[in-house]
mmCIF file of C-alpha atoms in Angstrom:
data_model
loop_
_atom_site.group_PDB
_atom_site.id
_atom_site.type_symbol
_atom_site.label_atom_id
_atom_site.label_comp_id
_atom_site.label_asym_id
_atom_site.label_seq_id
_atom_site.Cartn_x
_atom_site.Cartn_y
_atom_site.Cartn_z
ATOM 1 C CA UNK A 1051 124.109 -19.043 -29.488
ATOM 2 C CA UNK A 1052 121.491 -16.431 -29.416
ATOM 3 C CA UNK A 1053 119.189 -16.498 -32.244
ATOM 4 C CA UNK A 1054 120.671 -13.052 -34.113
ATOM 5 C CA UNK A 1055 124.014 -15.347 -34.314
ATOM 6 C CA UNK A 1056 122.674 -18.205 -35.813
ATOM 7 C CA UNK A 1057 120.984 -15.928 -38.041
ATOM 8 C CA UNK A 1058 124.362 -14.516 -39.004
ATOM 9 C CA UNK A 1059 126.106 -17.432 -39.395
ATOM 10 C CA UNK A 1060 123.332 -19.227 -41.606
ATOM 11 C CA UNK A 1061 124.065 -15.705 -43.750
ATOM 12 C CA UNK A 1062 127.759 -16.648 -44.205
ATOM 13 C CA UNK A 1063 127.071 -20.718 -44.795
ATOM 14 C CA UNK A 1064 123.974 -20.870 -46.593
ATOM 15 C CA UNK A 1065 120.412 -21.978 -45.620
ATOM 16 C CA UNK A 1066 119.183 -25.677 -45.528
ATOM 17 C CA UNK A 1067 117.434 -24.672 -49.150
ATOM 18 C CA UNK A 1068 120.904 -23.661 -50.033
ATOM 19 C CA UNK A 1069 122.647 -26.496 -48.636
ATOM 20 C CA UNK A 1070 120.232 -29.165 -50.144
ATOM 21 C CA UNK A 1071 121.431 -27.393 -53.511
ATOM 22 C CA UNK A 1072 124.827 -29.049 -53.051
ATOM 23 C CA UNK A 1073 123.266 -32.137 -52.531
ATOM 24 C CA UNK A 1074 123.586 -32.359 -48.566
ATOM 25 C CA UNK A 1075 120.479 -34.360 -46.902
ATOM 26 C CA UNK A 1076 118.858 -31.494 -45.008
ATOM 27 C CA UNK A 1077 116.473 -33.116 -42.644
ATOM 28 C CA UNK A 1078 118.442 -32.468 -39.742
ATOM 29 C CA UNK A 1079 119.099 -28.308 -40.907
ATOM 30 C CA UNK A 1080 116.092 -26.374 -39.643
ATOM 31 C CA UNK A 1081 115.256 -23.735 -42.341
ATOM 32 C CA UNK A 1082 115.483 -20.161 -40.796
ATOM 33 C CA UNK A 1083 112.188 -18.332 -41.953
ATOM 34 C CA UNK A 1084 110.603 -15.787 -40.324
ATOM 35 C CA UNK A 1085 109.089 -17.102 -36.805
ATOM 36 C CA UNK A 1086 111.393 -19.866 -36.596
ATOM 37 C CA UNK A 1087 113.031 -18.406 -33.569
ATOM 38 C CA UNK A 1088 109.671 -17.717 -32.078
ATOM 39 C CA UNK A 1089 109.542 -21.064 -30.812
ATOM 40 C CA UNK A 1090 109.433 -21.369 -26.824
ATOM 41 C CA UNK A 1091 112.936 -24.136 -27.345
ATOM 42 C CA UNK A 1092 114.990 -20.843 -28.661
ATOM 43 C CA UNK A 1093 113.736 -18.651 -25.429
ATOM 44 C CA UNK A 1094 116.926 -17.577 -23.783
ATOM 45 C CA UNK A 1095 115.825 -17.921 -19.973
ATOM 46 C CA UNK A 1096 115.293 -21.696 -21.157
ATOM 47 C CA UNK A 1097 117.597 -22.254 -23.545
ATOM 48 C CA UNK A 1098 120.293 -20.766 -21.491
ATOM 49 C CA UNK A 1099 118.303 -21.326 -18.117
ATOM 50 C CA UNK A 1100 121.080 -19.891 -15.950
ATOM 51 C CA UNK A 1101 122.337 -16.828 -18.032
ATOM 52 C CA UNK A 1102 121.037 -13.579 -16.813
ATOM 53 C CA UNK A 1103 120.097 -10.551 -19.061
ATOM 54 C CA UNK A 1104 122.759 -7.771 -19.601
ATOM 55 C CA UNK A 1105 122.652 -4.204 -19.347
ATOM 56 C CA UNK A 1106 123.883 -2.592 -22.823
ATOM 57 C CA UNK A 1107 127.022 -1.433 -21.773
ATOM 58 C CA UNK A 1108 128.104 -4.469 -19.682
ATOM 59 C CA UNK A 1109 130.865 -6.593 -20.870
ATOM 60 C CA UNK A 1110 131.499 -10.523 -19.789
ATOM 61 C CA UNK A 1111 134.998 -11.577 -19.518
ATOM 62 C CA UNK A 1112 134.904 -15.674 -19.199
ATOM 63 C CA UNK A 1113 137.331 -16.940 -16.262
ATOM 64 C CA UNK A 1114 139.607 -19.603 -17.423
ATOM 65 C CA UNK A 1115 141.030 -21.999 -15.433
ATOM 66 C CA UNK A 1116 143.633 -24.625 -16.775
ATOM 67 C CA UNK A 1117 144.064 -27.289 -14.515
ATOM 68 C CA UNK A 1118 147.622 -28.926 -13.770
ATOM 69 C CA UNK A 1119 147.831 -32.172 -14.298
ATOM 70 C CA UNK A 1120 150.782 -34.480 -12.772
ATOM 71 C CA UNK A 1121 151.917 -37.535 -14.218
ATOM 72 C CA UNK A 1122 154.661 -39.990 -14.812
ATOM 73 C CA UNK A 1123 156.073 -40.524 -17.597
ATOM 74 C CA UNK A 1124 158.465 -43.433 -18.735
ATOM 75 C CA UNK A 1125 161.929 -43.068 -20.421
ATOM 76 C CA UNK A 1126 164.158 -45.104 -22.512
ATOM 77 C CA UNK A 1127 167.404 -46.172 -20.454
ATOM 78 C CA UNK A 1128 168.733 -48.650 -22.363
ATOM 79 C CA UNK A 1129 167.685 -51.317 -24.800
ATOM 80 C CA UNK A 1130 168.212 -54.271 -27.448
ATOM 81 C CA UNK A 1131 168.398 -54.363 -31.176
ATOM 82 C CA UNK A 1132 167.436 -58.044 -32.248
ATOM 83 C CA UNK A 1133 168.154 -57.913 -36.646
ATOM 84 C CA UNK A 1134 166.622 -60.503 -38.344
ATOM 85 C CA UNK A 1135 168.272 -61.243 -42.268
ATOM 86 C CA UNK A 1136 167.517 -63.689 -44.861
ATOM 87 C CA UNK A 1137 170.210 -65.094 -46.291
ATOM 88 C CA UNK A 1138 170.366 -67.390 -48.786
ATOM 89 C CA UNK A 1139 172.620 -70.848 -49.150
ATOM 90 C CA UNK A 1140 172.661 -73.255 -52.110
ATOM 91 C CA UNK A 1141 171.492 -76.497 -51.513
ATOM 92 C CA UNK A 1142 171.963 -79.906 -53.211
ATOM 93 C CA UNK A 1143 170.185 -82.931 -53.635
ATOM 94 C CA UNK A 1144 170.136 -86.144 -55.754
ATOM 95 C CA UNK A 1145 166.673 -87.021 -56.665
ATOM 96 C CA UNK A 1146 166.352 -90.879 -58.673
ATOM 97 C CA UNK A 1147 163.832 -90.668 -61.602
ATOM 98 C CA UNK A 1148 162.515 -93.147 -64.014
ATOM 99 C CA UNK A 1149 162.203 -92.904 -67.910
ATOM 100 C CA UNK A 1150 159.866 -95.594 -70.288
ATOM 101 C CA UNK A 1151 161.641 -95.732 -73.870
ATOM 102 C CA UNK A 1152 159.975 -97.702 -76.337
ATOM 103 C CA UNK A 1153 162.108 -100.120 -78.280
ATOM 104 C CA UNK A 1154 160.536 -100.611 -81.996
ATOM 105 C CA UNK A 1155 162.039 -104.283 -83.161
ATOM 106 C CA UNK A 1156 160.958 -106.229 -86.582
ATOM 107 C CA UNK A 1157 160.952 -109.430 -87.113
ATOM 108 C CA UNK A 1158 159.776 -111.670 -90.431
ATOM 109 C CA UNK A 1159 157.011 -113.756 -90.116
ATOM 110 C CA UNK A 1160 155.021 -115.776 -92.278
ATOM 111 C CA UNK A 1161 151.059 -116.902 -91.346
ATOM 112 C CA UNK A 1162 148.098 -116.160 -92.069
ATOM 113 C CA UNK A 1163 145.954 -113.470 -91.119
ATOM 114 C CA UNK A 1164 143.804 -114.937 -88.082
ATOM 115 C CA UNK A 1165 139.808 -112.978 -86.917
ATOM 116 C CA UNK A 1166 142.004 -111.630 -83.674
ATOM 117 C CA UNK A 1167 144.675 -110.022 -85.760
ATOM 118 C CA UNK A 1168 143.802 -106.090 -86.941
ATOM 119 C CA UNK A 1169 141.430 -106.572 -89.770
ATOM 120 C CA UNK A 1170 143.902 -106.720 -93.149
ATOM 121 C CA UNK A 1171 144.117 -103.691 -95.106
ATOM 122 C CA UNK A 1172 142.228 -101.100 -92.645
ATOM 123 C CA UNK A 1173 144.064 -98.273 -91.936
ATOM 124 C CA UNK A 1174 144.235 -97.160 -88.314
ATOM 125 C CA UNK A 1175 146.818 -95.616 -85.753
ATOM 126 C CA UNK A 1176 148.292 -97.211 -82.877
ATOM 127 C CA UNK A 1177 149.731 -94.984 -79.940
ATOM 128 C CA UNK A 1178 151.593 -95.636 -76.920
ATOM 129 C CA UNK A 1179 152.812 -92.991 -74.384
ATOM 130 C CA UNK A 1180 156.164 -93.039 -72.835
ATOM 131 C CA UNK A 1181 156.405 -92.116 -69.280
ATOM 132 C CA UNK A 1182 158.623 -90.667 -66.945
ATOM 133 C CA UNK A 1183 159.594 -89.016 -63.947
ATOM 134 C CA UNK A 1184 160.492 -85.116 -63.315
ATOM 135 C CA UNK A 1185 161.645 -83.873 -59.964
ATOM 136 C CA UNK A 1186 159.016 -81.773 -58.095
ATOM 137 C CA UNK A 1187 160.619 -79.221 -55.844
ATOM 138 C CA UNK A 1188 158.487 -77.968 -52.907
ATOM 139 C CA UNK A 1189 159.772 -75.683 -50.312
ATOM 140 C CA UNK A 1190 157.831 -75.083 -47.034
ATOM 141 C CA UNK A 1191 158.778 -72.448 -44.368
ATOM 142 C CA UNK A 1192 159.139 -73.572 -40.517
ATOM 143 C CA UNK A 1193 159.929 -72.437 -37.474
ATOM 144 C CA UNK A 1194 162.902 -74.228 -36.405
ATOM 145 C CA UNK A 1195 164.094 -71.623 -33.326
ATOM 146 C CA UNK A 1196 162.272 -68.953 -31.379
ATOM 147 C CA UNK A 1197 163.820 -66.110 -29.526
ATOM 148 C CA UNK A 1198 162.265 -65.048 -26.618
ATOM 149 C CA UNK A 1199 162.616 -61.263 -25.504
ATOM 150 C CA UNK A 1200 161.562 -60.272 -22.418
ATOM 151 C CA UNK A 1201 162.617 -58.077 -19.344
ATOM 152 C CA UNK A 1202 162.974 -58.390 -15.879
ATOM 153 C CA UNK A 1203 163.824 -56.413 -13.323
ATOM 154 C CA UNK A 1204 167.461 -57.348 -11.152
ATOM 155 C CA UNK A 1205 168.232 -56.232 -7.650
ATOM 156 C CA UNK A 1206 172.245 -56.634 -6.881
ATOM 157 C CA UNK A 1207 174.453 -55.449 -4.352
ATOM 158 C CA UNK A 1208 177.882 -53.809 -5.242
ATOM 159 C CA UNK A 1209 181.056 -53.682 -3.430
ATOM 160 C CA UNK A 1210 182.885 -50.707 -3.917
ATOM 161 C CA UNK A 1211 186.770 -50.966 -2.831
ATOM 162 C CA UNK A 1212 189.428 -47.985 -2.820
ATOM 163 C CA UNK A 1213 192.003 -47.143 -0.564
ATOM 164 C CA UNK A 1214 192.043 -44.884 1.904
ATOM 165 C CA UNK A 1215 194.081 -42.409 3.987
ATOM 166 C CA UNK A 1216 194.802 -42.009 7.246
ATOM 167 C CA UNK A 1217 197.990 -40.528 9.877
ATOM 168 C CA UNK A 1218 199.253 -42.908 12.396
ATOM 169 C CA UNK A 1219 201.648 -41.219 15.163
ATOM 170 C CA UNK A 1220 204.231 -42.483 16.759
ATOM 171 C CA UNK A 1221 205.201 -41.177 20.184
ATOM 172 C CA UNK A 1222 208.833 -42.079 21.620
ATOM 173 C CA UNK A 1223 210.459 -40.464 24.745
ATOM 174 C CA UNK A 1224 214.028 -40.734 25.462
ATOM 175 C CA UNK A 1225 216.073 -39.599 28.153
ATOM 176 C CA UNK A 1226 219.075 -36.714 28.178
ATOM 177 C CA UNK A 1227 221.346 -38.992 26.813
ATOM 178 C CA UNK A 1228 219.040 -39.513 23.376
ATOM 179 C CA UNK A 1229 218.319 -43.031 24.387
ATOM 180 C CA UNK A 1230 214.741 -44.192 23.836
ATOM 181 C CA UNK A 1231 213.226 -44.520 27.766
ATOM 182 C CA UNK A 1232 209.031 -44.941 27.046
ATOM 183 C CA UNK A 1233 207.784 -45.969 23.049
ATOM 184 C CA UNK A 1234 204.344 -45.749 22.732
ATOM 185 C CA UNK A 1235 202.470 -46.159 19.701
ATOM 186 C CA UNK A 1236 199.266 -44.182 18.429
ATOM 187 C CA UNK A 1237 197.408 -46.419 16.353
ATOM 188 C CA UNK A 1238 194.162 -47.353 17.723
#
C-alpha cells in the first residue's frame, strides 16, 4: 500500500486521534501527520523491495493462477439407524415398616409421696416421641447392556447361475430306401 493509499483510506476510517474518540486503544494505530511517511520503513524500493517504478501510462494486470486440486472424497452407501426410547413401566414393591404407639393406662394407687417421685405440686411437662418408619425410595441409573457399533469390511465370493443356450445337431444318413445307414451325433 503506497503511502497516498493509506492516506486515503485513514480519510474514509478516521485517524488514531479519531479512533481513540470511540474508545479503541490506539497504541498500535500510527497517527498520520505530516512527515510520517518520510520515514526510510515506508520507502517503496524497501518496502516493496522487488516492485519496479512505472511509467505514467503503464497499466499492471496481476496473473492469476488457481491451482487444481484432486482429492477423494467419501460417500454414504448405506447405513444403520440405532433409536434409543425411554419407556416407562410401573413397578411394585412391598416395603415392611414399623410404628411406636403409646398406650396411656391408669391405675389407682395409694402411697405416699417418696424424694424420687416428681416433687408434689410442681407443675412440669413430660414428652415422649413416637417413632416410626417411612419408605425411602431411591432410584439409581445403570448400565445393564451395551451395544457395540462398529464396521468392518467383508470380502465374499458369489455364484451366479442361469441357463444357457446352445444348438446341438444331429447328423443321420440313410440309404435310397429311407433307412438310417451312418447316425452320427454333433455334440461335442
Amino acid at each position: 500500500m503506497s503511502a497516498d493509499l493509506e492516506r486515503s483510506v485513514r480519510k474514509v476510517f478516521g485517524t488514531s486521534t479519531e479512533v481513540s474518540a470511540l474508545g479503541v486503544s490506539n497504541s498500535s494505530i500510527p497517527e498520520g501527520g505530516a512527515g510520517f511517511y518520510d520515514h526510510e520503513h515506508f520507502a517503496d524500493d524497501k518496502l516493496y523491495n522487488r516492485r519496479r517504478q512505472r511509467s505514467a501510462g503503464s497499466t499492471t494486470i496481476p496473473v492469476v493462477e488457481e491451482p487444481l486440486n484432486v482429492g477423494r472424497q467419501p460417500v454414504e452407501t448405506g447405513g444403520v439407524r440405532i433409536r434409543k426410547n425411554v419407556v416407562e413401566q410401573p413397578v411394585e414393591r412391598t416395603v415392611p415398616l414399623k410404628e411406636e404407639h403409646i398406650n396411656i393406662e391408669r391405675s389407682a394407687a395409694d402411697r405416699p409421696v417418696t424424694t424420687g417421685s416428681f416433687a408434689p405440686f410442681e407443675e412440669g411437662t413430660i414428652q415422649i416421641t413416637e417413632r416410626g418408619e417411612v419408605p425411602v425410595v431411591t432410584k439409581e441409573a445403570r448400565v445393564v447392556e451395551e451395544i457395540s457399533v462398529g464396521k468392518e469390511i467383508e470380502h465374499r465370493n458369489e455364484t451366479i447361475r442361469d441357463t444357457v443356450r446352445k444348438t446341438e445337431v444331429d447328423i443321420e444318413e440313410f440309404d435310397q430306401d429311407g433307412r438310417p445307414r451312418n447316425r452320427v451325433s454333433g455334440n461335442r
